[in-house]
Each structure stands twice: as structure tokens, then as C-alpha cells.
XYZ file of C-alpha atoms in Angstrom:
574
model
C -1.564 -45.655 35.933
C -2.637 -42.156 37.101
C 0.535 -40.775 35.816
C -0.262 -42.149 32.100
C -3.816 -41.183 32.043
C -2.276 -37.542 32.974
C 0.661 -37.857 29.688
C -2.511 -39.038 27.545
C -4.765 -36.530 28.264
C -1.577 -33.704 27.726
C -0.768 -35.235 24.613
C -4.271 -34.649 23.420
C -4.647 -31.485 24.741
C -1.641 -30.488 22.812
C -2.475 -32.169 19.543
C -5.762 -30.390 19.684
C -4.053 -27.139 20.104
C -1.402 -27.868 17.480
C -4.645 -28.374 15.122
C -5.951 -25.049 15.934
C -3.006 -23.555 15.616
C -2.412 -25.109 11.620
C -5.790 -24.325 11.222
C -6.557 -23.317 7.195
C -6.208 -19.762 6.404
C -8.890 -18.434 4.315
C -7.934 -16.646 1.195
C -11.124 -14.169 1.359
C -9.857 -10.849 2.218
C -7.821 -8.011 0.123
C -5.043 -8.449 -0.814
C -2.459 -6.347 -2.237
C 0.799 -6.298 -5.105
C 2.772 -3.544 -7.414
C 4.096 -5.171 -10.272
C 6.675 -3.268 -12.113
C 9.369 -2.785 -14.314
C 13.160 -2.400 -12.838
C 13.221 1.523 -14.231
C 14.343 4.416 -11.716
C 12.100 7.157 -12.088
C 13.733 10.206 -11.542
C 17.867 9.716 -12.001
C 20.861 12.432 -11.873
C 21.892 13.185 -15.216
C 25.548 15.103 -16.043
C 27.027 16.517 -18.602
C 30.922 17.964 -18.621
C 33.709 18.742 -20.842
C 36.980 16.737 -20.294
C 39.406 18.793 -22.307
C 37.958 18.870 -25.998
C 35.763 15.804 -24.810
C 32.071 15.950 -23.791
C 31.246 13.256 -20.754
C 27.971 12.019 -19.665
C 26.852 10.535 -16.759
C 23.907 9.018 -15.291
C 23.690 8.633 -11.562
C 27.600 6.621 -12.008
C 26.881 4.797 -15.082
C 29.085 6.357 -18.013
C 27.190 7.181 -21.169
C 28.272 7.483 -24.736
C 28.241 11.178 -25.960
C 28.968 12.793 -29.451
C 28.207 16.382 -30.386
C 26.735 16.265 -34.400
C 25.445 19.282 -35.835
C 25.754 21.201 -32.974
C 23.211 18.848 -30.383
C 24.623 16.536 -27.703
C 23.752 13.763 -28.276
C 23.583 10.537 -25.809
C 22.791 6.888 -27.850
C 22.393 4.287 -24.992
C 21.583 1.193 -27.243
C 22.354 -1.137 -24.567
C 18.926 0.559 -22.800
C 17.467 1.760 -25.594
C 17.689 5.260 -24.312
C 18.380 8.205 -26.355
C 18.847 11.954 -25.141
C 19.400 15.118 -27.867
C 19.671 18.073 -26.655
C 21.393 21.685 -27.331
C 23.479 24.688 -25.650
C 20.778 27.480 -24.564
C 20.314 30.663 -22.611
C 24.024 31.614 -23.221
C 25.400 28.257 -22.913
C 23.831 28.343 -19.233
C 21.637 25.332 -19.899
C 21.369 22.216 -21.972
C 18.115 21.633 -23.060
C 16.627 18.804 -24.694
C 14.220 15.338 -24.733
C 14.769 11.859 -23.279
C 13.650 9.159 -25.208
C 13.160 6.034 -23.661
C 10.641 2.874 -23.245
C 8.266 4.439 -25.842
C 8.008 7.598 -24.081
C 10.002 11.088 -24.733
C 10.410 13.683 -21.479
C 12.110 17.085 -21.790
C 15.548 17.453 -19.724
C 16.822 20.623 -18.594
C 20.178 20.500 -17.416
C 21.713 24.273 -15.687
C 25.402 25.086 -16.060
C 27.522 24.603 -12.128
C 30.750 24.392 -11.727
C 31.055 20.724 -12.756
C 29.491 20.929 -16.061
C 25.712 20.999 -16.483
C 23.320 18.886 -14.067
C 19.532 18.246 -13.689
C 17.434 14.782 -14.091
C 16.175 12.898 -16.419
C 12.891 11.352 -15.794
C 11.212 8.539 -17.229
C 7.315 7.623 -17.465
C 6.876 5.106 -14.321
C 5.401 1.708 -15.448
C 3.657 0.579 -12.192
C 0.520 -1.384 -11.602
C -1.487 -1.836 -8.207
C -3.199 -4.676 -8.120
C -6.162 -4.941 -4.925
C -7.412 -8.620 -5.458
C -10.818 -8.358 -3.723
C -11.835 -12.466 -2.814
C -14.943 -13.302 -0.864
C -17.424 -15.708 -0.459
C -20.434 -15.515 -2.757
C -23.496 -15.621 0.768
C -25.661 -17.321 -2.320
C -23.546 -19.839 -3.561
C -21.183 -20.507 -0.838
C -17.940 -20.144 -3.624
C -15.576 -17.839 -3.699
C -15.835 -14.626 -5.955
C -13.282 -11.822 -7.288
C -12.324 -8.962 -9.015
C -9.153 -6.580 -8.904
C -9.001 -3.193 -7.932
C -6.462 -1.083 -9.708
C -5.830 2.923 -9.277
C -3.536 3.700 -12.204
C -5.143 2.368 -14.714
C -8.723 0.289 -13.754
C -7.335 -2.799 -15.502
C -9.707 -4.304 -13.344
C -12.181 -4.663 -16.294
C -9.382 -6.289 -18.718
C -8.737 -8.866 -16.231
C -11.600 -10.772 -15.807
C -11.576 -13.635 -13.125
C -14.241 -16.192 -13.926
C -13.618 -18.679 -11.067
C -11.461 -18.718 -7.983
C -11.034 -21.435 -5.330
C -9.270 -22.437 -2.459
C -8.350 -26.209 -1.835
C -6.180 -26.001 1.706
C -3.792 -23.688 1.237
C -4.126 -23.366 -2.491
C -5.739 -20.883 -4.457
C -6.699 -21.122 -8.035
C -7.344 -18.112 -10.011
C -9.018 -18.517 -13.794
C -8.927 -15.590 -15.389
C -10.603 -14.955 -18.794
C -7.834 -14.781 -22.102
C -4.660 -15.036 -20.079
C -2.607 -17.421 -17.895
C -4.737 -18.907 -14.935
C -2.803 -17.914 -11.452
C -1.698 -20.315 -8.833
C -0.912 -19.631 -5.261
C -0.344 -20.618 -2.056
C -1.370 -19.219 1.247
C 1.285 -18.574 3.794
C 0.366 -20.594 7.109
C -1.014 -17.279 8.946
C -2.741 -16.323 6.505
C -0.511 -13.011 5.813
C 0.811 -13.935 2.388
C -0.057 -15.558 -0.610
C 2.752 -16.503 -3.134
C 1.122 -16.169 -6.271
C 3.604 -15.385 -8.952
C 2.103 -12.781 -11.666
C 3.128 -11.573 -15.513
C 0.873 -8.817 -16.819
C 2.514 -7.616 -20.256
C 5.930 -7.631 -18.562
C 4.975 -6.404 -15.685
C 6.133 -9.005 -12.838
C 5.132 -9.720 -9.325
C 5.347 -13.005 -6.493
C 3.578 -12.277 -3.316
C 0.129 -10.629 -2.557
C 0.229 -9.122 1.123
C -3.376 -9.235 2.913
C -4.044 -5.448 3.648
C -6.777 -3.683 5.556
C -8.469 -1.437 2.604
C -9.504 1.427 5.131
C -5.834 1.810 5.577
C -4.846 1.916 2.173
C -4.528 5.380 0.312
C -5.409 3.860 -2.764
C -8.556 2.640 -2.290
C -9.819 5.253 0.148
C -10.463 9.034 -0.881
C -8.382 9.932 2.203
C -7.519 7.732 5.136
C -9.990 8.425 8.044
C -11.886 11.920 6.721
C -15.315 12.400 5.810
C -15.876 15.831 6.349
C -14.284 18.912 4.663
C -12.966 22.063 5.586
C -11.551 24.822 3.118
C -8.368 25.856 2.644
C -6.914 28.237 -0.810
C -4.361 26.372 -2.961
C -0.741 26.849 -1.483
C 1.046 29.606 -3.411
C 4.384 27.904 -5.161
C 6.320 29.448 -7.887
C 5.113 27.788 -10.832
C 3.003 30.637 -12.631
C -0.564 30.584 -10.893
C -2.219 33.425 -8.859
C -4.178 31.658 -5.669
C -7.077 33.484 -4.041
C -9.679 31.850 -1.701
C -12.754 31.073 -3.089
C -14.300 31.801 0.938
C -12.818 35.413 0.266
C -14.471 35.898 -2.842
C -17.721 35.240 -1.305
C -18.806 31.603 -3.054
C -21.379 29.092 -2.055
C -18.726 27.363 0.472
C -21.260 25.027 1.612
C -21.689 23.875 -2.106
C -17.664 23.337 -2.329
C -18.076 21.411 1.120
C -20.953 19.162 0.033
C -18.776 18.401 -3.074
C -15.424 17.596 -1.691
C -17.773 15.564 0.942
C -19.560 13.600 -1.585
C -15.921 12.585 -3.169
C -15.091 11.641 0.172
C -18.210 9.717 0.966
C -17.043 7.547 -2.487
C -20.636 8.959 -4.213
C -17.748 10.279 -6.794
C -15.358 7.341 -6.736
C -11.776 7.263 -7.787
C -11.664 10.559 -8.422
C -8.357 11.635 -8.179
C -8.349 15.302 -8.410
C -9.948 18.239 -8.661
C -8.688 21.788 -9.688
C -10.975 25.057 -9.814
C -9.763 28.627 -11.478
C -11.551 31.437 -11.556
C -10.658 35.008 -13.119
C -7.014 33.358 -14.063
C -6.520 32.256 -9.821
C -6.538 29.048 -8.847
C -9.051 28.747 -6.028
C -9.247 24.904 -5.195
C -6.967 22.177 -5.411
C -8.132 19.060 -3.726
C -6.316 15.370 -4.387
C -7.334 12.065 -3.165
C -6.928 8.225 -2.966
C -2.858 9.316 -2.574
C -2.410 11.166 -5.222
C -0.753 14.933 -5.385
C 0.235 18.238 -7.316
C 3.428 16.252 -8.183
C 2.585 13.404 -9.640
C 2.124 13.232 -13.090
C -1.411 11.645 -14.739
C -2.656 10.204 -17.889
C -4.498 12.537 -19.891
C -6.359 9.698 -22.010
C -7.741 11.074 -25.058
C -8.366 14.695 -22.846
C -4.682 14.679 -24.955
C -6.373 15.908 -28.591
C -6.975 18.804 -27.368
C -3.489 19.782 -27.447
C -3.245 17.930 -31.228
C -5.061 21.186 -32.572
C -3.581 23.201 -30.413
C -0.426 22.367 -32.538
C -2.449 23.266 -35.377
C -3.049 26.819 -34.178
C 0.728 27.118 -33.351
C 2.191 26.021 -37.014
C -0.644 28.488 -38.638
C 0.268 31.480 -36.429
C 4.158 30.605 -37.883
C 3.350 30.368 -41.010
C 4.292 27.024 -41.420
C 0.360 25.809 -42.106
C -1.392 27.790 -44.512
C -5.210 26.952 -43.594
C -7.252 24.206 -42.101
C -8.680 23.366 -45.541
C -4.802 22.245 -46.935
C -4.956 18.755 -48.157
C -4.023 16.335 -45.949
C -2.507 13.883 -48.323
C -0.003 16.839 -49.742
C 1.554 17.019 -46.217
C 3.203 14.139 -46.415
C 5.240 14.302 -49.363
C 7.416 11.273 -48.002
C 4.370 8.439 -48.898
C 3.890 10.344 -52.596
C 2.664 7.092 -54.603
C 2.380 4.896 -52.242
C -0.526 5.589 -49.947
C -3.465 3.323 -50.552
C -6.975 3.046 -51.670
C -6.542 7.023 -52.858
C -9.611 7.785 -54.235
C -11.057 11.487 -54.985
C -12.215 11.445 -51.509
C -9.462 11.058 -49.967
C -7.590 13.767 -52.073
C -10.135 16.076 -50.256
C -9.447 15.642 -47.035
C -8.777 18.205 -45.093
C -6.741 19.433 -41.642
C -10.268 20.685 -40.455
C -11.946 17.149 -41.406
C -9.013 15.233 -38.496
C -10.043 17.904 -36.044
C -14.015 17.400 -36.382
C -13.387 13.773 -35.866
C -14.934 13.664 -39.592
C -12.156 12.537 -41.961
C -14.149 9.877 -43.990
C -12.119 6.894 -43.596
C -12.745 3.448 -42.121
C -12.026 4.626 -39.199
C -14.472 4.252 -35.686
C -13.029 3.551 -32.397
C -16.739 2.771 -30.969
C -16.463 -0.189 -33.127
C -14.120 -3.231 -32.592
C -14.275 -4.361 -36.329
C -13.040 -0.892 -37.887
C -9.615 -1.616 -39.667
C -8.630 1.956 -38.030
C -10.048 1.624 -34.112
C -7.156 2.506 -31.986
C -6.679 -0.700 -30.418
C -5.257 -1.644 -33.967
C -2.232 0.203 -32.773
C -1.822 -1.110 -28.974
C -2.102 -5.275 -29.540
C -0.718 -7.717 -31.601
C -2.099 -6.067 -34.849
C 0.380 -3.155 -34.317
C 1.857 -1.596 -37.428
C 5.261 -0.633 -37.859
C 4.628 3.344 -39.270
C 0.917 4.523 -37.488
C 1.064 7.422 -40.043
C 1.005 5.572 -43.273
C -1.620 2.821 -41.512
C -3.629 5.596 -41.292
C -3.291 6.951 -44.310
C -3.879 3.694 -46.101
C -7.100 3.460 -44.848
C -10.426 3.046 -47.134
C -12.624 5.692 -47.084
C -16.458 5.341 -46.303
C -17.731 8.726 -46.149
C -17.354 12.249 -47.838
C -14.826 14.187 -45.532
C -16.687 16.602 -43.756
C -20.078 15.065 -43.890
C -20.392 12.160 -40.754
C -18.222 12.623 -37.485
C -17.002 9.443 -35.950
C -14.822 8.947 -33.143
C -11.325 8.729 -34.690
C -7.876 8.784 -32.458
C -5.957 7.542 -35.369
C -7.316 10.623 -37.670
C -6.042 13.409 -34.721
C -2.761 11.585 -34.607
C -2.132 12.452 -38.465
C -2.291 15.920 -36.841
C 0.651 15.567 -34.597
C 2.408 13.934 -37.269
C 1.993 17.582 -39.820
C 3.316 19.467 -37.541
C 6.162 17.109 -36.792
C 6.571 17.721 -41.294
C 5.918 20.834 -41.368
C 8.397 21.764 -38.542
C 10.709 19.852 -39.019
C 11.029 18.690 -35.801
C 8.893 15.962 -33.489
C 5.782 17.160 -32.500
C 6.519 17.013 -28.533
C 9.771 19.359 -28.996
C 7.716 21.869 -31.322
C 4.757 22.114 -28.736
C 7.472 22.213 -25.615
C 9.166 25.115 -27.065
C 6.097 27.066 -28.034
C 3.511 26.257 -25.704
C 4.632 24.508 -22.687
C 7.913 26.600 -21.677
C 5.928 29.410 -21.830
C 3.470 28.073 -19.445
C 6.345 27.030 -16.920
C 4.989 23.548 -18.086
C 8.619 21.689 -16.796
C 7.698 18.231 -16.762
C 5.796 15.861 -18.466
C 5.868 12.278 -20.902
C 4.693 11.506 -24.035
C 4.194 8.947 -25.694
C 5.545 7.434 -28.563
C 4.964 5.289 -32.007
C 7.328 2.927 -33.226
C 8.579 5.410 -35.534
C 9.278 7.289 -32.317
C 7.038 10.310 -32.831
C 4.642 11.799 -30.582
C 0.944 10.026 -30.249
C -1.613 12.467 -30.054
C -4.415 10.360 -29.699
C -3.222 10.331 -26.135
C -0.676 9.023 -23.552
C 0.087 12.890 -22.714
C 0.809 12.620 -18.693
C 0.430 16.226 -17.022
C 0.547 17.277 -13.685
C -2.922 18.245 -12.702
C -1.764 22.115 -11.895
C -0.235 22.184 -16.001
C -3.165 20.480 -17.204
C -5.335 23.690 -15.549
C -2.679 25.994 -17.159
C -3.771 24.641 -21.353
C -7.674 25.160 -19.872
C -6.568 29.228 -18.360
C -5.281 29.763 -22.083
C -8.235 28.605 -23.564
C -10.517 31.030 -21.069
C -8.031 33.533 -21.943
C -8.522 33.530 -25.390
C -4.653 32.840 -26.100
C -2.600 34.568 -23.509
C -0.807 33.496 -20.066
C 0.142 36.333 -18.061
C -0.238 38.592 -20.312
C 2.064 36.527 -22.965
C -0.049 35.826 -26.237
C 1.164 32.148 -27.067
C -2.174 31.416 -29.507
C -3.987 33.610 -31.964
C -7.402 35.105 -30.012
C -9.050 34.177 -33.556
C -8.003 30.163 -33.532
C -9.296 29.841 -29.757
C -11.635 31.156 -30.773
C -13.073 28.969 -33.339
C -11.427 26.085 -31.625
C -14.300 26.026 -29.031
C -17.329 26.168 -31.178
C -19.176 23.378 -32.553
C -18.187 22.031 -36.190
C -19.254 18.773 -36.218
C -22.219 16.355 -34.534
C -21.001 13.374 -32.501
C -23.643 10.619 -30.774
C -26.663 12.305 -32.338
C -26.766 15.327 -30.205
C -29.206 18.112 -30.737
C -26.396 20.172 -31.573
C -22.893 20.883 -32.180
C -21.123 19.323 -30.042
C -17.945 19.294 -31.152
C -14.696 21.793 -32.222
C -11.875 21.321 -33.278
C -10.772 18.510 -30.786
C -12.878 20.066 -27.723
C -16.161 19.026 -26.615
C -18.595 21.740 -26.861
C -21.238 21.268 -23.898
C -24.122 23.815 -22.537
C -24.838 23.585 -19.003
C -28.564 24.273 -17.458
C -28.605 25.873 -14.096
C -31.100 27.151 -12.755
C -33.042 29.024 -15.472
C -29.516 30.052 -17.140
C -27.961 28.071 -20.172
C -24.149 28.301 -19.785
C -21.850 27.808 -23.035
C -18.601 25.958 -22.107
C -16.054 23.703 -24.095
C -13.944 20.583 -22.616
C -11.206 18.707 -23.301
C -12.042 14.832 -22.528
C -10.415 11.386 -21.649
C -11.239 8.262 -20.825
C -11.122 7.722 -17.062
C -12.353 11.008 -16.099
C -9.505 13.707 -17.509
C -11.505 17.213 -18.321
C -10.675 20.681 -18.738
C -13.837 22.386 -18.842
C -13.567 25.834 -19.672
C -16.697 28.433 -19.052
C -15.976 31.520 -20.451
C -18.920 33.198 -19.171
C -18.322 32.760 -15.682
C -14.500 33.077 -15.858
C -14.372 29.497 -15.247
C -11.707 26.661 -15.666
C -12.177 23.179 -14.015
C -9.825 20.036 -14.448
C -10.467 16.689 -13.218
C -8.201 13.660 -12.838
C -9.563 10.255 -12.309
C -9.348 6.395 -12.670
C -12.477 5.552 -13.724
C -11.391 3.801 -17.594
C -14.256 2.274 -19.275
C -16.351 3.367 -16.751
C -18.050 6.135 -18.664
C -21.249 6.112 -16.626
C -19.200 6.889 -13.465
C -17.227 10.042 -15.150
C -19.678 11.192 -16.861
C -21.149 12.181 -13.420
C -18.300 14.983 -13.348
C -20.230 16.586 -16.138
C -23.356 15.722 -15.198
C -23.616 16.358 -11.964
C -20.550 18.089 -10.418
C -20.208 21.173 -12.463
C -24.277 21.917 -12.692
C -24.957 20.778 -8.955
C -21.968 21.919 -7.220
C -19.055 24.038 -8.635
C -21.110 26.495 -11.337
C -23.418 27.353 -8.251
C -20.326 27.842 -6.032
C -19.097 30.350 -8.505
C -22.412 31.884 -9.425
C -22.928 33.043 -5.591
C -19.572 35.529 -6.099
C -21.048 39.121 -6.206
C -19.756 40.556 -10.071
């Protein structure tokens, strides 16, 4: 009898710790996926002569190769990849563009004994998706919201109820598929299979967040110390900004209040002054390597291309016609009243073209989410063109991407070549600007209402030309004149008091102290600016994730130049 009292009580001490040990696992917690496409980023790419025959290869894969006209020219239909490029610097290199999943990257490729080899590189298509769940202390449910780095699409994808039934979780999110899941037994793993535009993923992994790069500033720092920018041989001077004699505790309490998340997801930040690049300071995992959407911060370059084709000669003025520049859509562009015979290059770059065209409203036939959903037209150019008019050009200044990415498309006509090879070859090779995307219409040229990705160092290179009125290292690249007149303010956006914008920069004044400081800025959604202070010798560029979060970035503005950085500077004896 004792002995089955004793196998009785074991057996329920062991069922009771078999039921701890299948006890529930609660989905609250972060948890963590990277959806993306199967694309290789950065991939050898060779090109040899075989006898008479030119040979291409990628990594091992063979690729079809043809020389026409005197280009090389690579048509990979099965991957929809194209390459064109031709002989240069005394048949030493090959130089040329990549086209491939709507984006175009230059390739250089330098002559070694087995033909000519570089890379080509591709624009990564990643997402990072932090799903944030926790229990609502009012309600007792379960709420959540997703994190993301690259691109916030935290505020697209809306989650209007979760719960958890066992080891079940049930996602509804707002407009798309709901998401179903289910919790691994300890608790680790939740298999939760994902399709976001293509982009694919299967299991979230719970993560700690103050381990994770990308959702911390830096892992484990709060406080700051100083150190210059490294000097690497890509163009920039570096001098230390503690040398020059700046405010270094107003650089400390900045770079601490990024740290401290009072500034968050900022990626980077990038200070020059008197053409030397001073401070370079990255964060939540990002570095000088990696290259970063420019958001609309990308129009700026749009006129830039504007000053280039006038100092050749291939533009005549900024009052030409627009409709005369595109000779291809003679009789067939639509609704082309008097007004819209007037329009003018200058009109596109004020943001003041006069056609039905407002991206701050959702209803305008031209916003530029017309061109990015299911509305998308095949030719963006001749959408654009077709567009009513509302207003006299000139006269009311509405925010337009579709009107600056006519200007691309000029130069592309006047040049006769795309827009991103045209601006390569006169702008960016001179500023040792080697890599960078850009992306492309369906008619596969060159958007430049953005989708320009820079690395942060390049992006403060376009600002130093600005502040120097046209030159890099001593090489004039733009006229002093079209800089010039570039940064000053043409049109009126938002109601403001004044000015405030150029031709496709922002045109801001800064109060500090009792001094007013004139500056212009290149801007994008998210957080990309160049600011450029010509007063003070002054370029600043910012990187950041902020999209649709306008009260957040506007901060950079608004606080971090007038509180922090412009005092830094002004504390340098003259």
C-alpha cells in the first residue's frame, strides 16, 4: 500500500511539473524579421575578349554580350538586367550603368590581365520588421505596432487588433492580409508567414531591443566623446572641430541627446566647415558605407541638372517653354491650353507649374502616389504633361514631385542621354561620387522626384559645392552665377512670411542669439538635409528614418542647427 501511495504521489508530482513545463508562452515581447528579395548586393562582374569575341561574366553565371555602336552591351532578359557601358581612359576601364529591378547604378570595371573586373551593385530591397506586442495595463488586450529602420513602414501597416488564443496569434492589420502565427513551445519563435509587396518572410525571432543596433542609437553608450572624421581617400579634408576651438560641450550635448533617443532614428550626422569635414557621427547601425534614401532631399540635384545643360549650352534659359522640350508628344499632350504653352523650366523648379498637381492632397490627379500604386501610368512624363492646369504658371507654389521630374526628363532630351549618366559624368565623377542608385520609371529613366540613395559622406560633397559657389577642390563643375540664384527664394510655399523657396532648395533663416543667419537646404522626407550656411562656412547633412513623421525631423531644423551645431561653430575665433 505504502509503495502505491509513493508511485501516486510521483506521478503527480511529475504531471504537475510536465504542466509547468508546457506552460503557454506569451506572445508580448519584440520580436524580430528581414523580409527580402533573393538579390546579391554587391556581385563580381567580368568582362574579356575571347579572340574577336567579348565574354561576360557575373560571379560564374555567363552573360550575353554584343558590342553595337561602339558600347558593350549586356541584355540579361531572363533577370531583367541590362548593363551599357563603353571603353575609357585609354581603353584602361569600362565604364558604364547597371540597370536592374527599377534602379540604374554606375559600374566601373579597370583593365587586369584577365580582361576588365569590378562589381556591379544593385539597390538592396530589405525590410526590418520589430513587431512590438504588449498588453494594453487598461484593457487587459494585447496591443501592437511595428518598428521598421529602413523605411518607417510602421505607419502603412496599421495593426488594429492582435490576440493570442494558446499558442496562436492573430494579427488584423488595416487594408492587407490579416497574419496568423504560432508560438514555438519556449516561447523563442513565432511562425508567422509574411508577404509585404513581394517581400517574403516565415519566422519572427523574440529579441532583446537593448541589444539590437537597430533600434538603439548605439548598443550600451550614452555619453560622448570627440573624435575628427577618419581621413580616407575619397576627396574630403578632415580637421577637428576641438582644434579649431568650437563649443565641444555643445557637440557633446548633441551627439548625447541623439543618444539619449530625444532625436530618434536619426541615422547620421555630418558637419563641414571651411570645405573640412569636422564630424561624422552614425547610429542605430548604420555607417559611411552604406548607402541611404535621399527622399525628396533628391530635387535638389533635378536643378542641379538644369545648371549643368545651361552651362553646355544645351538649355538656353530657365524661361524656355516646357512643352517645346519634348518634341516627341507634339499633338498629343492634353488639355493644352494657353497656360500651359507658358510654362516654364523656372515654373518646375519653384514648385509653381500651374497644373493639377499637389502632393499635400490625396485627390490631386498629379500627387505622387499616382505613380507608386495601382494607378501607375505606363510613361510618368506624358502623365504629367497631360495634366489640367489650375493656376497661371508662376503665380501659386504647390508641392509638386511630378513637376521636378519633367526636369530630369529635359535634360535626359536635351542630352541625349538618361539623366543619371549625364549628371554621373558631369557632376558626380568629379566629386569622386563612385557609388550610388537611382531610381527608375517604367520608361526606365531617372526619377527625380526622389529615390536618389547616397552615401552620407557624397551627399555632404553636393552641399560643399553649393557653399562653394560651384567648385570642388578648386574644379569649377557649376556656374558661380546659377548657385547662386539657385539658393534664393523664388517662390512662397505653406504661407511663410517669406521666400522660402529656390529653385528646388529650401531657403530658411536661422535666429541665434541676436544674429539672423541666411542658409538654404535640400529636404526629404524622413529627415535627409543638406543645409548649407554660407555665412558661417557651414555645410550640415542629416540621414534619418523618421518618414511621415515630420514633427520629429523637423526638430533637426528646429532645434539642432539653432541650439547646438551653429553655436558650436560660432565659438571658432575668425
Amino acid at each position: 500500500m505504502k509503495t502505491m501511495y509513493l508511485s501516486m504521489a510521483f506521478w503527480v508530482l511529475c504531471t504537475h511539473c510536465h504542466a509547468q513545463n508546457t506552460k503557454t508562452p506569451s506572445a508580448e515581447g519584440v520580436w524580430k524579421i528581414v523580409l527580402k528579395e533573393d538579390r546579391e548586393l554587391i556581385k563580381p562582374l567580368r568582362i574579356y575578349k575571347q579572340g574577336k569575341q567579348w565574354k561576360a561574366l557575373l560571379g560564374n553565371t555567363p552573360l550575353p554580350i554584343q558590342q553595337k555602336q561602339g558600347k558593350l552591351i549586356i541584355d540579361w532578359k531572363k533577370e531583367g538586367a541590362k548593363f551599357e557601358g563603353v571603353l575609357a581612359d585609354q581603353q584602361q576601364s569600362i565604364k558604364g550603368f547597371w540597370r536592374q529591378y527599377r534602379y540604374a547604378s554606375p559600374v566601373k570595371l579597370t583593365k587586369t590581365a584577365r580582361g576588365w573586373e569590378g562589381n556591379r551593385e544593385v539597390q538592396f530591397q530589405q525590410l526590418t520588421f520589430f513587431l512590438m506586442i504588449r498588453k494594453d495595463q487598461t484593457t487587459g488586450k494585447l496591443k501592437s505596432y511595428i518598428y521598421n529602420h529602413e523605411r518607417n513602414q510602421g505607419t502603412f501597416l496599421r495593426i488594429q487588433e492582435t490576440k493570442q488564443k494558446g499558442r496562436k496569434v492573430f494579427i488584423a492589420l488595416d487594408g492587407l492580409p490579416n497574419l496568423n502565427g504560432t508560438l514555438s513551445q519556449d516561447g523563442s519563435t513565432l511562425h508567422m508567414p509574411i508577404n509585404y509587396y513581394g517581400l517574403r518572410g516565415k519566422v519572427f525571432r523574440k529579441v532583446d531591443p537593448s541589444q539590437e543596433a537597430r533600434m538603439q542609437p548605439r548598443i550600451g553608450q550614452k555619453t560622448y566623446a570627440y573624435a575628427p572624421p577618419e581621413q580616407i581617400k575619397d576627396g574630403w579634408q578632415t580637421a577637428s572641430l576641438k582644434d579649431l576651438g568650437a563649443d565641444m560641450g555643445k557637440i557633446k550635448g548633441m551627439v548625447e541627446a541623439i543618444l539619449t533617443k530625444k532625436y530618434p532614428s536619426l541615422h547620421s550626422v555630418l558637419i563641414t566647415y571651411k570645405s573640412k569635414l569636422v564630424l561624422e557621427e552614425y547610429f542605430y547601425g548604420y555607417d559611411r558605407e552604406q548607402l541611404h534614401d535621399t527622399r525628396s532631399a533628391g530635387k535638389s540635384f533635378a536643378s542641379a541638372m538644369i545648371g549643368l545643360a545651361l552651362d553646355r549650352n544645351l538649355l538656353t534659359s530657365v524661361d524656355q517653354n516646357v512643352v517645346d522640350l519634348f518634341p516627341q508628344y507634339k499633338g498629343q499632350i492634353k488639355n493644352l491650353d494657353e497656360r500651359k504653352q507658358r510654362l516654364r523650366i523656372r515654373d518646375l523648379m519653384t514648385m509653381s507649374p500651374g497644373l493639377e498637381c499637389n502632393d499635400d492632397r490625396d485627390e490631386s490627379l498629379g500627387n505622387e502616389n499616382v505613380f507608386y500604386d495601382d494607378r501607375e501610368p505606363d510613361d510618368w512624363t506624358k502623365y504629367t504633361l497631360d495634366l489640367p492646369m489650375v493656376n497661371e504658371p508662376g503665380n501659386k507654389a504647390f508641392y509638386c514631385s511630378a513637376g521636378v521630374n519633367l526636369l530630369g526628363q529635359i535634360v535626359t532630351t536635351v542630352a541625349g542621354k538618361p539623366n543619371y549618366e549625364f549628371i554621373h559624368q558631369h557632376l558626380f565623377e568629379p566629386l569622386g561620387i563612385e557609388r550610388f542608385t537611382f531610381y527608375l520609371t517604367p520608361k526606365g529613366h531617372g526619377y527625380q522626384g526622389g529615390g536618389m540613395f547616397f552615401r552620407p559622406r557624397d551627399l555632404a560633397k553636393f552641399g560643399q559645392l553649393y557653399l562653394n559657389e560651384g567648385t570642388w577642390n578648386g574644379q569649377r563643375l557649376l556656374s558661380k552665377a546659377w548657385v547662386q540664384t539657385t539658393g534664393k527664394g523664388h517662390s512662397t510655399m505653406y504661407n511663410h512670411p517669406y521666400k522660402n523657396y529656390g529653385y528646388n532648395w529650401w531657403v530658411h533663416r536661422f535666429k541665434v542669439g541676436n544674429q539672423t543667419y541666411e542658409s538654404f537646404h535640400a529636404s526629404g522626407n524622413g529627415g535627409q538635409l543638406i543645409f548649407v550656411v554660407p555665412e558661417l562656412k557651414l555645410v550640415v547633412a542629416f540621414n534619418a528614418g523618421n518618414y511621415r513623421r515630420y514633427g520629429i525631423w523637423r526638430k533637426y531644423r528646429d532645434e539642432l542647427m539653432p541650439n547646438y551645431i551653429i553655436p558650436a561653430i560660432l565659438k571658432i575665433k575668425k
